[in-house]
């Protein structure tokens, strides 16, 4: 593995940083259409079986018109879009395409931060400082990805990661939105607060209840208001709302652990109830590890009891893993020891750490990768 140098820190009053956020359109479905042109123009739904509580990993834009979306139970998707063609995911093929796309990104700049298999930030400051326009670079990136892989990419350009990310999502599919330096605040102002990184549905709802609907409403609040509202996160949220955040594009494997946790609406008890939750969390962690191309040796389970007692249990495997099956089996082994009758849980978490840079390890073949979709957060 090579470690790349970071861009110089942002100098207030100095020149702008220029960042692209690039995200493939309907990634898994687009790969399926590419490999089988008969599917072109049809409602394609990639995911698990409707009979087996499978979920939709993604759907083509033709299927989305009917309301089908990622993480929806496939059974619901079939009801909304009966003519939809269900395709089982081929992860190896998606990984292969992902690598090809990431290679193109790396031809543009060495400062690439992958966020998942189909999405990355690119720091293009050097090229812009040398006289190229962000628009020209973004167009060339889209064209090159299309030429080399046949996939379409949506790109957002801006002076910060959060502006670029919001911009890339705005005109999907095949979108291209450039936010000029100095126009960040104006660009963000009319958008709903939920578009901001870090404002989930619950926070969004609470803000709306207080009359803060748009990012513009948020940006006009005082620093004291942000502090009361967001505590430790105040400065981060405020700088994102005003389009002034200066998070650098991170190329190194900085993550020390990848985890996902879930607090339940009601305390849960019993194996049958808790196992699916652990399974979902293990799936989220595996997906995140995959996006970051990481494997770790240590699996941790976190649990909080009804009385708020919180504890963690962990074990170290003889080999690094990124497999949802292995993570789940290990996590369940740790957790099931704690599952005494009647004990009820309000939170569960699964984490993987102890990352290795040795890519030589190959796991023996475990069962098929499972598809577990849900909106839990993974860090
Ligand atoms: N994915 C998944 N489960 C989810 C969300 C996504 O398995 N809950 C997979 C399938 C997607 C891929 O990750 O194809 C990329 O995720 P995106 O959120 O970028 O979604 P798409 O690329 O499919 O659509 P788009 O980016 O055009 O909205
Ligand atoms: Mg995508």
mmCIF file of C-alpha atoms and ligand atoms in Angstrom:
data_model
loop_
_atom_site.group_PDB
_atom_site.id
_atom_site.type_symbol
_atom_site.label_atom_id
_atom_site.label_comp_id
_atom_site.label_asym_id
_atom_site.label_seq_id
_atom_site.Cartn_x
_atom_site.Cartn_y
_atom_site.Cartn_z
ATOM 1 C CA UNK A 1 0.000 0.000 0.000
ATOM 2 C CA UNK A 2 1.243 3.462 -0.726
ATOM 3 C CA UNK A 3 0.517 6.342 1.551
ATOM 4 C CA UNK A 4 -0.153 9.571 -0.210
ATOM 5 C CA UNK A 5 0.595 13.004 1.077
ATOM 6 C CA UNK A 6 -2.217 15.239 2.245
ATOM 7 C CA UNK A 7 -2.989 18.589 0.667
ATOM 8 C CA UNK A 8 -1.731 21.596 2.612
ATOM 9 C CA UNK A 9 -4.116 22.768 5.331
ATOM 10 C CA UNK A 10 -6.614 25.403 4.310
ATOM 11 C CA UNK A 11 -5.318 28.923 4.777
ATOM 12 C CA UNK A 12 -8.011 31.419 5.664
ATOM 13 C CA UNK A 13 -7.863 34.140 3.082
ATOM 14 C CA UNK A 14 -5.751 31.914 0.861
ATOM 15 C CA UNK A 15 -6.845 30.226 -2.303
ATOM 16 C CA UNK A 16 -9.771 27.853 -2.491
ATOM 17 C CA UNK A 17 -9.596 24.120 -2.459
ATOM 18 C CA UNK A 18 -11.436 22.433 -5.346
ATOM 19 C CA UNK A 19 -13.189 19.150 -4.784
ATOM 20 C CA UNK A 20 -15.244 16.815 -6.937
ATOM 21 C CA UNK A 21 -17.708 14.306 -5.559
ATOM 22 C CA UNK A 22 -18.338 11.520 -8.059
ATOM 23 C CA UNK A 23 -21.064 8.879 -7.675
ATOM 24 C CA UNK A 24 -22.080 6.251 -10.235
ATOM 25 C CA UNK A 25 -25.737 6.150 -11.239
ATOM 26 C CA UNK A 26 -27.797 3.148 -10.091
ATOM 27 C CA UNK A 27 -24.492 1.315 -9.799
ATOM 28 C CA UNK A 28 -25.390 -2.408 -9.441
ATOM 29 C CA UNK A 29 -28.353 -2.053 -11.812
ATOM 30 C CA UNK A 30 -26.246 -0.154 -14.367
ATOM 31 C CA UNK A 31 -23.667 -2.963 -14.370
ATOM 32 C CA UNK A 32 -26.430 -5.512 -14.964
ATOM 33 C CA UNK A 33 -27.794 -3.488 -17.887
ATOM 34 C CA UNK A 34 -24.289 -3.117 -19.293
ATOM 35 C CA UNK A 35 -23.773 -6.885 -19.206
ATOM 36 C CA UNK A 36 -27.219 -7.624 -20.638
ATOM 37 C CA UNK A 37 -28.380 -4.921 -23.069
ATOM 38 C CA UNK A 38 -31.851 -6.530 -23.202
ATOM 39 C CA UNK A 39 -32.415 -4.887 -19.837
ATOM 40 C CA UNK A 40 -31.805 -1.410 -21.227
ATOM 41 C CA UNK A 41 -34.723 0.911 -20.505
ATOM 42 C CA UNK A 42 -36.402 -1.613 -18.205
ATOM 43 C CA UNK A 43 -37.243 -1.564 -14.528
ATOM 44 C CA UNK A 44 -34.333 -3.511 -13.002
ATOM 45 C CA UNK A 45 -34.309 -4.324 -9.290
ATOM 46 C CA UNK A 46 -31.101 -5.808 -7.909
ATOM 47 C CA UNK A 47 -31.465 -7.583 -4.591
ATOM 48 C CA UNK A 48 -32.652 -10.593 -2.642
ATOM 49 C CA UNK A 49 -35.668 -12.831 -3.107
ATOM 50 C CA UNK A 50 -39.078 -11.418 -2.251
ATOM 51 C CA UNK A 51 -39.956 -14.751 -0.607
ATOM 52 C CA UNK A 52 -36.894 -14.682 1.631
ATOM 53 C CA UNK A 53 -37.331 -11.259 3.139
ATOM 54 C CA UNK A 54 -34.812 -9.965 0.611
ATOM 55 C CA UNK A 55 -34.227 -6.266 0.182
ATOM 56 C CA UNK A 56 -33.557 -4.049 -2.811
ATOM 57 C CA UNK A 57 -29.882 -3.128 -3.090
ATOM 58 C CA UNK A 58 -30.621 -0.716 -5.883
ATOM 59 C CA UNK A 59 -33.011 -0.181 -8.756
ATOM 60 C CA UNK A 60 -32.695 1.312 -12.219
ATOM 61 C CA UNK A 61 -34.153 4.789 -12.642
ATOM 62 C CA UNK A 62 -36.992 3.208 -14.644
ATOM 63 C CA UNK A 63 -37.984 1.260 -11.509
ATOM 64 C CA UNK A 64 -37.527 4.258 -9.222
ATOM 65 C CA UNK A 65 -40.374 6.026 -11.029
ATOM 66 C CA UNK A 66 -42.656 3.493 -9.301
ATOM 67 C CA UNK A 67 -41.242 4.339 -5.896
ATOM 68 C CA UNK A 68 -38.769 1.460 -5.680
ATOM 69 C CA UNK A 69 -35.597 2.353 -3.778
ATOM 70 C CA UNK A 70 -32.574 0.891 -1.964
ATOM 71 C CA UNK A 71 -33.232 -0.933 1.327
ATOM 72 C CA UNK A 72 -36.912 -1.477 0.527
ATOM 73 C CA UNK A 73 -38.195 -5.025 1.058
ATOM 74 C CA UNK A 74 -38.225 -6.735 -2.342
ATOM 75 C CA UNK A 75 -41.771 -7.819 -1.642
ATOM 76 C CA UNK A 76 -42.859 -4.174 -1.510
ATOM 77 C CA UNK A 77 -40.862 -3.422 -4.650
ATOM 78 C CA UNK A 78 -42.659 -6.180 -6.547
ATOM 79 C CA UNK A 79 -46.004 -4.807 -5.433
ATOM 80 C CA UNK A 80 -45.110 -1.290 -6.586
ATOM 81 C CA UNK A 81 -43.538 -2.422 -9.829
ATOM 82 C CA UNK A 82 -44.818 -5.873 -10.868
ATOM 83 C CA UNK A 83 -43.100 -5.695 -14.242
ATOM 84 C CA UNK A 84 -39.736 -5.114 -12.522
ATOM 85 C CA UNK A 85 -36.993 -7.604 -13.352
ATOM 86 C CA UNK A 86 -35.338 -8.972 -10.213
ATOM 87 C CA UNK A 87 -31.644 -9.710 -10.491
ATOM 88 C CA UNK A 88 -29.455 -11.312 -7.860
ATOM 89 C CA UNK A 89 -26.358 -9.287 -7.094
ATOM 90 C CA UNK A 90 -22.974 -10.304 -8.494
ATOM 91 C CA UNK A 91 -20.626 -8.657 -6.043
ATOM 92 C CA UNK A 92 -17.423 -9.802 -7.730
ATOM 93 C CA UNK A 93 -18.454 -8.129 -10.948
ATOM 94 C CA UNK A 94 -19.357 -4.896 -9.110
ATOM 95 C CA UNK A 95 -16.000 -4.935 -7.324
ATOM 96 C CA UNK A 96 -14.240 -5.346 -10.652
ATOM 97 C CA UNK A 97 -16.127 -2.388 -12.145
ATOM 98 C CA UNK A 98 -15.511 -0.360 -9.010
ATOM 99 C CA UNK A 99 -11.769 -0.904 -9.348
ATOM 100 C CA UNK A 100 -11.876 0.188 -12.997
ATOM 101 C CA UNK A 101 -13.710 3.381 -12.039
ATOM 102 C CA UNK A 102 -11.392 4.124 -9.109
ATOM 103 C CA UNK A 103 -8.436 3.658 -11.481
ATOM 104 C CA UNK A 104 -9.865 6.392 -13.701
ATOM 105 C CA UNK A 105 -10.238 8.651 -10.649
ATOM 106 C CA UNK A 106 -6.594 8.033 -9.797
ATOM 107 C CA UNK A 107 -5.566 9.078 -13.297
ATOM 108 C CA UNK A 108 -6.982 12.518 -12.516
ATOM 109 C CA UNK A 109 -5.453 13.059 -9.088
ATOM 110 C CA UNK A 110 -3.699 11.037 -6.450
ATOM 111 C CA UNK A 111 -5.922 12.619 -3.831
ATOM 112 C CA UNK A 112 -8.890 10.264 -4.001
ATOM 113 C CA UNK A 113 -11.027 9.353 -0.978
ATOM 114 C CA UNK A 114 -13.322 6.430 -1.749
ATOM 115 C CA UNK A 115 -16.539 6.460 0.285
ATOM 116 C CA UNK A 116 -18.024 3.254 -1.031
ATOM 117 C CA UNK A 117 -17.711 1.065 -4.094
ATOM 118 C CA UNK A 118 -19.260 3.665 -6.391
ATOM 119 C CA UNK A 119 -18.435 6.980 -4.827
ATOM 120 C CA UNK A 120 -15.380 9.122 -4.054
ATOM 121 C CA UNK A 121 -14.079 12.593 -3.388
ATOM 122 C CA UNK A 122 -11.315 13.902 -5.631
ATOM 123 C CA UNK A 123 -9.170 16.885 -4.702
ATOM 124 C CA UNK A 124 -8.454 18.678 -7.997
ATOM 125 C CA UNK A 125 -6.970 21.842 -6.501
ATOM 126 C CA UNK A 126 -3.629 21.355 -8.196
ATOM 127 C CA UNK A 127 -5.140 21.087 -11.684
ATOM 128 C CA UNK A 128 -7.406 24.098 -11.075
ATOM 129 C CA UNK A 129 -4.496 26.164 -9.782
ATOM 130 C CA UNK A 130 -2.658 25.210 -12.958
ATOM 131 C CA UNK A 131 -5.436 26.864 -14.967
ATOM 132 C CA UNK A 132 -8.059 24.171 -15.662
ATOM 133 C CA UNK A 133 -11.721 24.815 -14.920
ATOM 134 C CA UNK A 134 -13.499 22.469 -12.466
ATOM 135 C CA UNK A 135 -16.263 22.134 -15.072
ATOM 136 C CA UNK A 136 -13.802 20.900 -17.711
ATOM 137 C CA UNK A 137 -12.223 18.410 -15.304
ATOM 138 C CA UNK A 138 -15.620 17.124 -14.179
ATOM 139 C CA UNK A 139 -16.775 16.675 -17.785
ATOM 140 C CA UNK A 140 -13.607 14.850 -18.701
ATOM 141 C CA UNK A 141 -14.012 12.592 -15.679
ATOM 142 C CA UNK A 142 -17.560 11.694 -16.685
ATOM 143 C CA UNK A 143 -16.539 11.057 -20.280
ATOM 144 C CA UNK A 144 -13.513 8.975 -19.371
ATOM 145 C CA UNK A 145 -15.466 6.790 -16.949
ATOM 146 C CA UNK A 146 -18.108 6.281 -19.622
ATOM 147 C CA UNK A 147 -15.569 5.459 -22.331
ATOM 148 C CA UNK A 148 -13.620 3.031 -20.178
ATOM 149 C CA UNK A 149 -16.490 1.290 -18.395
ATOM 150 C CA UNK A 150 -19.790 2.213 -20.075
ATOM 151 C CA UNK A 151 -21.148 3.500 -16.751
ATOM 152 C CA UNK A 152 -22.584 6.946 -16.138
ATOM 153 C CA UNK A 153 -21.373 9.114 -13.329
ATOM 154 C CA UNK A 154 -22.867 12.107 -11.574
ATOM 155 C CA UNK A 155 -20.394 14.739 -10.461
ATOM 156 C CA UNK A 156 -20.583 17.731 -8.171
ATOM 157 C CA UNK A 157 -17.823 20.331 -7.965
ATOM 158 C CA UNK A 158 -17.288 22.794 -5.152
ATOM 159 C CA UNK A 159 -14.848 24.264 -2.702
ATOM 160 C CA UNK A 160 -15.759 21.794 0.040
ATOM 161 C CA UNK A 161 -16.645 18.140 0.377
ATOM 162 C CA UNK A 162 -20.160 18.762 1.618
ATOM 163 C CA UNK A 163 -21.014 21.194 -1.191
ATOM 164 C CA UNK A 164 -19.574 18.823 -3.816
ATOM 165 C CA UNK A 165 -21.544 15.893 -2.392
ATOM 166 C CA UNK A 166 -24.834 17.750 -2.378
ATOM 167 C CA UNK A 167 -24.129 19.028 -5.896
ATOM 168 C CA UNK A 168 -23.469 15.562 -7.331
ATOM 169 C CA UNK A 169 -26.840 14.337 -6.085
ATOM 170 C CA UNK A 170 -28.835 17.246 -7.421
ATOM 171 C CA UNK A 171 -29.172 16.315 -11.100
ATOM 172 C CA UNK A 172 -28.831 12.529 -10.945
ATOM 173 C CA UNK A 173 -28.580 10.537 -13.166
ATOM 174 C CA UNK A 174 -25.782 11.730 -15.460
ATOM 175 C CA UNK A 175 -25.665 14.962 -13.469
ATOM 176 C CA UNK A 176 -23.048 17.661 -13.419
ATOM 177 C CA UNK A 177 -23.358 20.596 -11.050
ATOM 178 C CA UNK A 178 -20.558 23.072 -10.439
ATOM 179 C CA UNK A 179 -20.792 25.487 -7.538
ATOM 180 C CA UNK A 180 -18.514 28.440 -8.161
ATOM 181 C CA UNK A 181 -16.266 29.712 -5.356
ATOM 182 C CA UNK A 182 -18.154 32.261 -3.308
ATOM 183 C CA UNK A 183 -21.582 30.944 -4.316
ATOM 184 C CA UNK A 184 -21.748 28.111 -1.790
ATOM 185 C CA UNK A 185 -24.150 29.810 0.573
ATOM 186 C CA UNK A 186 -26.520 30.854 -2.159
ATOM 187 C CA UNK A 187 -26.434 27.358 -3.666
ATOM 188 C CA UNK A 188 -27.233 25.673 -0.341
ATOM 189 C CA UNK A 189 -29.824 28.162 0.932
ATOM 190 C CA UNK A 190 -32.988 26.833 -0.794
ATOM 191 C CA UNK A 191 -32.259 23.139 -0.100
ATOM 192 C CA UNK A 192 -33.956 21.256 2.745
ATOM 193 C CA UNK A 193 -31.815 20.765 5.870
ATOM 194 C CA UNK A 194 -31.898 16.982 5.441
ATOM 195 C CA UNK A 195 -29.532 17.282 2.499
ATOM 196 C CA UNK A 196 -26.709 18.273 4.844
ATOM 197 C CA UNK A 197 -24.308 15.565 5.955
ATOM 198 C CA UNK A 198 -25.042 14.838 9.615
ATOM 199 C CA UNK A 199 -28.674 15.973 9.615
ATOM 200 C CA UNK A 200 -30.686 12.767 9.800
ATOM 201 C CA UNK A 201 -34.480 12.465 9.584
ATOM 202 C CA UNK A 202 -35.000 12.980 13.331
ATOM 203 C CA UNK A 203 -32.862 16.104 13.600
ATOM 204 C CA UNK A 204 -34.478 17.365 10.400
ATOM 205 C CA UNK A 205 -37.907 16.918 11.917
ATOM 206 C CA UNK A 206 -36.958 18.751 15.101
ATOM 207 C CA UNK A 207 -35.457 21.610 13.127
ATOM 208 C CA UNK A 208 -38.565 21.882 10.970
ATOM 209 C CA UNK A 209 -40.706 22.028 14.092
ATOM 210 C CA UNK A 210 -38.676 25.115 15.045
ATOM 211 C CA UNK A 211 -39.210 26.700 11.656
ATOM 212 C CA UNK A 212 -35.769 25.800 10.301
ATOM 213 C CA UNK A 213 -36.650 24.164 6.989
ATOM 214 C CA UNK A 214 -33.912 25.081 4.571
ATOM 215 C CA UNK A 215 -30.145 25.153 4.823
ATOM 216 C CA UNK A 216 -30.486 28.914 4.423
ATOM 217 C CA UNK A 217 -32.675 29.067 7.567
ATOM 218 C CA UNK A 218 -30.001 27.064 9.364
ATOM 219 C CA UNK A 219 -27.097 29.163 8.104
ATOM 220 C CA UNK A 220 -28.705 32.353 9.397
ATOM 221 C CA UNK A 221 -28.728 31.152 13.020
ATOM 222 C CA UNK A 222 -26.243 32.524 15.541
ATOM 223 C CA UNK A 223 -23.178 30.641 16.758
ATOM 224 C CA UNK A 224 -24.790 30.457 20.216
ATOM 225 C CA UNK A 225 -27.863 28.814 18.722
ATOM 226 C CA UNK A 226 -25.696 26.172 17.017
ATOM 227 C CA UNK A 227 -23.908 25.530 20.298
ATOM 228 C CA UNK A 228 -27.149 25.044 22.208
ATOM 229 C CA UNK A 229 -28.562 22.893 19.464
ATOM 230 C CA UNK A 230 -25.628 20.735 18.417
ATOM 231 C CA UNK A 231 -23.160 20.871 21.326
ATOM 232 C CA UNK A 232 -19.847 19.384 20.284
ATOM 233 C CA UNK A 233 -20.963 19.199 16.651
ATOM 234 C CA UNK A 234 -21.944 22.888 16.500
ATOM 235 C CA UNK A 235 -19.001 24.210 14.522
ATOM 236 C CA UNK A 236 -19.086 21.337 12.037
ATOM 237 C CA UNK A 237 -22.783 21.735 11.334
ATOM 238 C CA UNK A 238 -22.544 25.507 11.111
ATOM 239 C CA UNK A 239 -19.635 25.453 8.698
ATOM 240 C CA UNK A 240 -21.423 22.931 6.486
ATOM 241 C CA UNK A 241 -24.595 25.013 6.495
ATOM 242 C CA UNK A 242 -22.684 28.098 5.400
ATOM 243 C CA UNK A 243 -20.661 26.141 2.840
ATOM 244 C CA UNK A 244 -17.406 26.843 4.606
ATOM 245 C CA UNK A 245 -16.318 23.472 5.921
ATOM 246 C CA UNK A 246 -12.704 22.649 5.164
ATOM 247 C CA UNK A 247 -12.512 18.894 5.632
ATOM 248 C CA UNK A 248 -9.600 17.626 3.564
ATOM 249 C CA UNK A 249 -9.896 14.742 1.143
ATOM 250 C CA UNK A 250 -8.356 11.852 3.061
ATOM 251 C CA UNK A 251 -6.501 9.233 1.118
ATOM 252 C CA UNK A 252 -4.939 7.310 3.959
ATOM 253 C CA UNK A 253 -6.463 4.446 5.818
ATOM 254 C CA UNK A 254 -7.173 6.587 8.797
ATOM 255 C CA UNK A 255 -10.074 4.635 10.139
ATOM 256 C CA UNK A 256 -9.158 2.717 13.279
ATOM 257 C CA UNK A 257 -12.430 0.849 13.381
ATOM 258 C CA UNK A 258 -15.625 0.494 11.425
ATOM 259 C CA UNK A 259 -18.796 0.042 13.391
ATOM 260 C CA UNK A 260 -22.547 0.284 13.225
ATOM 261 C CA UNK A 261 -24.984 0.482 16.077
ATOM 262 C CA UNK A 262 -28.679 0.754 16.538
ATOM 263 C CA UNK A 263 -30.830 1.984 19.403
ATOM 264 C CA UNK A 264 -34.195 0.300 19.497
ATOM 265 C CA UNK A 265 -37.526 2.035 19.858
ATOM 266 C CA UNK A 266 -38.420 -0.482 22.564
ATOM 267 C CA UNK A 267 -36.134 -2.743 24.598
ATOM 268 C CA UNK A 268 -35.704 -6.087 22.888
ATOM 269 C CA UNK A 269 -35.304 -9.520 24.309
ATOM 270 C CA UNK A 270 -34.771 -13.067 23.000
ATOM 271 C CA UNK A 271 -32.625 -14.733 20.382
ATOM 272 C CA UNK A 272 -35.178 -14.645 17.573
ATOM 273 C CA UNK A 273 -35.704 -10.928 17.983
ATOM 274 C CA UNK A 274 -32.081 -9.910 18.433
ATOM 275 C CA UNK A 275 -30.383 -12.100 15.838
ATOM 276 C CA UNK A 276 -31.833 -10.264 12.815
ATOM 277 C CA UNK A 277 -30.649 -6.967 14.287
ATOM 278 C CA UNK A 278 -27.131 -8.248 14.781
ATOM 279 C CA UNK A 279 -27.229 -9.645 11.268
ATOM 280 C CA UNK A 280 -28.272 -6.284 9.837
ATOM 281 C CA UNK A 281 -25.497 -4.489 11.725
ATOM 282 C CA UNK A 282 -22.878 -7.033 10.606
ATOM 283 C CA UNK A 283 -24.066 -6.436 7.042
ATOM 284 C CA UNK A 284 -23.684 -2.679 7.398
ATOM 285 C CA UNK A 285 -20.161 -3.056 8.760
ATOM 286 C CA UNK A 286 -19.194 -5.481 5.979
ATOM 287 C CA UNK A 287 -20.534 -3.083 3.356
ATOM 288 C CA UNK A 288 -18.569 -0.222 4.851
ATOM 289 C CA UNK A 289 -15.373 -2.282 5.065
ATOM 290 C CA UNK A 290 -15.861 -3.228 1.455
ATOM 291 C CA UNK A 291 -16.221 0.401 0.421
ATOM 292 C CA UNK A 292 -12.978 1.249 2.185
ATOM 293 C CA UNK A 293 -11.327 -1.958 1.002
ATOM 294 C CA UNK A 294 -10.466 -2.912 4.563
ATOM 295 C CA UNK A 295 -10.285 -6.174 6.475
ATOM 296 C CA UNK A 296 -9.883 -6.429 10.238
ATOM 297 C CA UNK A 297 -9.042 -9.140 12.726
ATOM 298 C CA UNK A 298 -10.917 -7.920 15.775
ATOM 299 C CA UNK A 299 -14.684 -8.162 16.058
ATOM 300 C CA UNK A 300 -16.442 -6.234 18.820
ATOM 301 C CA UNK A 301 -19.994 -6.352 20.045
ATOM 302 C CA UNK A 302 -21.467 -3.529 22.069
ATOM 303 C CA UNK A 303 -24.657 -3.846 24.059
ATOM 304 C CA UNK A 304 -26.691 -1.594 26.298
ATOM 305 C CA UNK A 305 -29.190 -3.106 28.682
ATOM 306 C CA UNK A 306 -32.593 -1.752 29.594
ATOM 307 C CA UNK A 307 -31.014 -0.205 32.721
ATOM 308 C CA UNK A 308 -28.380 1.556 30.533
ATOM 309 C CA UNK A 309 -25.501 -0.674 31.629
ATOM 310 C CA UNK A 310 -23.228 -0.734 28.599
ATOM 311 C CA UNK A 311 -20.542 -3.277 27.832
ATOM 312 C CA UNK A 312 -18.425 -4.532 24.968
ATOM 313 C CA UNK A 313 -17.079 -7.993 24.186
ATOM 314 C CA UNK A 314 -14.419 -8.640 21.615
ATOM 315 C CA UNK A 315 -12.352 -11.361 20.073
ATOM 316 C CA UNK A 316 -9.493 -11.512 17.624
ATOM 317 C CA UNK A 317 -9.635 -13.852 14.661
ATOM 318 C CA UNK A 318 -6.597 -15.638 13.249
ATOM 319 C CA UNK A 319 -7.133 -13.858 9.935
ATOM 320 C CA UNK A 320 -8.515 -10.486 8.866
ATOM 321 C CA UNK A 321 -12.038 -10.457 7.529
ATOM 322 C CA UNK A 322 -14.490 -8.202 5.763
ATOM 323 C CA UNK A 323 -17.111 -10.888 5.270
ATOM 324 C CA UNK A 324 -20.564 -10.239 6.667
ATOM 325 C CA UNK A 325 -20.978 -13.964 7.381
ATOM 326 C CA UNK A 326 -17.792 -14.183 9.447
ATOM 327 C CA UNK A 327 -18.485 -10.919 11.235
ATOM 328 C CA UNK A 328 -22.005 -12.068 12.056
ATOM 329 C CA UNK A 329 -20.953 -15.527 13.245
ATOM 330 C CA UNK A 330 -18.250 -14.050 15.461
ATOM 331 C CA UNK A 331 -20.475 -11.304 16.806
ATOM 332 C CA UNK A 332 -23.260 -13.771 17.542
ATOM 333 C CA UNK A 333 -20.863 -16.072 19.364
ATOM 334 C CA UNK A 334 -19.813 -13.173 21.595
ATOM 335 C CA UNK A 335 -23.298 -11.844 22.069
ATOM 336 C CA UNK A 336 -25.191 -15.062 22.671
ATOM 337 C CA UNK A 337 -23.175 -15.643 25.868
ATOM 338 C CA UNK A 338 -24.723 -12.459 27.239
ATOM 339 C CA UNK A 339 -28.209 -13.421 26.277
ATOM 340 C CA UNK A 340 -29.551 -14.743 29.537
ATOM 341 C CA UNK A 341 -33.318 -15.308 29.622
ATOM 342 C CA UNK A 342 -35.317 -12.165 30.159
ATOM 343 C CA UNK A 343 -32.356 -9.815 29.716
ATOM 344 C CA UNK A 344 -33.501 -6.973 27.490
ATOM 345 C CA UNK A 345 -31.420 -4.708 25.312
ATOM 346 C CA UNK A 346 -31.868 -1.137 24.182
ATOM 347 C CA UNK A 347 -28.819 -0.900 21.942
ATOM 348 C CA UNK A 348 -26.666 -3.242 19.901
ATOM 349 C CA UNK A 349 -23.496 -2.478 17.993
ATOM 350 C CA UNK A 350 -21.011 -4.398 15.889
ATOM 351 C CA UNK A 351 -17.496 -3.240 15.055
ATOM 352 C CA UNK A 352 -14.398 -4.457 13.260
ATOM 353 C CA UNK A 353 -10.895 -3.158 13.982
ATOM 354 C CA UNK A 354 -7.308 -4.349 13.817
ATOM 355 C CA UNK A 355 -6.935 -3.583 10.148
ATOM 356 C CA UNK A 356 -4.192 -5.179 8.185
ATOM 357 C CA UNK A 357 -2.474 -3.927 5.108
ATOM 358 C CA UNK A 358 -1.580 -7.424 4.076
ATOM 359 C CA UNK A 359 -3.835 -8.203 1.137
ATOM 360 C CA UNK A 360 -2.398 -11.692 0.720
ATOM 361 C CA UNK A 361 -4.856 -13.294 3.113
ATOM 362 C CA UNK A 362 -7.692 -15.031 1.346
ATOM 363 C CA UNK A 363 -10.464 -16.468 3.400
ATOM 364 C CA UNK A 364 -11.766 -19.901 2.726
ATOM 365 C CA UNK A 365 -15.092 -19.651 0.964
ATOM 366 C CA UNK A 366 -17.907 -18.797 3.271
ATOM 367 C CA UNK A 367 -21.551 -18.812 2.293
ATOM 368 C CA UNK A 368 -23.035 -16.357 -0.127
ATOM 369 C CA UNK A 369 -22.927 -12.733 0.738
ATOM 370 C CA UNK A 370 -26.195 -11.635 2.201
ATOM 371 C CA UNK A 371 -27.985 -8.483 1.348
ATOM 372 C CA UNK A 372 -29.122 -6.575 4.323
ATOM 373 C CA UNK A 373 -30.444 -3.125 3.810
ATOM 374 C CA UNK A 374 -31.405 -0.549 6.352
ATOM 375 C CA UNK A 375 -30.637 2.982 7.273
ATOM 376 C CA UNK A 376 -28.394 2.432 10.286
ATOM 377 C CA UNK A 377 -25.379 4.610 10.485
ATOM 378 C CA UNK A 378 -21.956 3.161 10.037
ATOM 379 C CA UNK A 379 -18.779 4.990 10.989
HETATM 380 N N1 LIG B 1 -26.382 -0.378 -1.951
HETATM 381 C C1 LIG B 1 -26.909 -1.437 -1.188
HETATM 382 N N2 LIG B 1 -27.789 -1.179 -0.171
HETATM 383 C C2 LIG B 1 -28.160 0.087 0.095
HETATM 384 C C3 LIG B 1 -27.630 1.167 -0.650
HETATM 385 C C4 LIG B 1 -26.741 0.889 -1.688
HETATM 386 O O1 LIG B 1 -26.560 -2.590 -1.436
HETATM 387 N N3 LIG B 1 -29.020 0.323 1.084
HETATM 388 C C5 LIG B 1 -25.455 -0.689 -3.065
HETATM 389 C C6 LIG B 1 -26.204 -0.799 -4.375
HETATM 390 C C7 LIG B 1 -25.886 0.475 -5.099
HETATM 391 C C8 LIG B 1 -24.521 0.833 -4.571
HETATM 392 O O2 LIG B 1 -24.491 0.327 -3.236
HETATM 393 O O3 LIG B 1 -25.904 0.296 -6.511
HETATM 394 C C9 LIG B 1 -24.238 2.309 -4.596
HETATM 395 O O4 LIG B 1 -25.130 3.009 -3.737
HETATM 396 P P1 LIG B 1 -25.743 4.414 -4.115
HETATM 397 O O5 LIG B 1 -26.375 4.944 -2.889
HETATM 398 O O6 LIG B 1 -24.728 5.269 -4.803
HETATM 399 O O7 LIG B 1 -26.928 4.065 -5.120
HETATM 400 P P2 LIG B 1 -26.899 3.823 -6.669
HETATM 401 O O8 LIG B 1 -25.541 4.006 -7.256
HETATM 402 O O9 LIG B 1 -27.514 2.506 -6.948
HETATM 403 O O10 LIG B 1 -27.896 4.917 -7.212
HETATM 404 P P3 LIG B 1 -27.658 6.500 -7.348
HETATM 405 O O11 LIG B 1 -26.272 6.800 -6.863
HETATM 406 O O12 LIG B 1 -27.835 6.794 -8.802
HETATM 407 O O13 LIG B 1 -28.722 7.125 -6.516
HETATM 408 MG MG1 LIG B 2 -24.426 5.695 -6.829
#
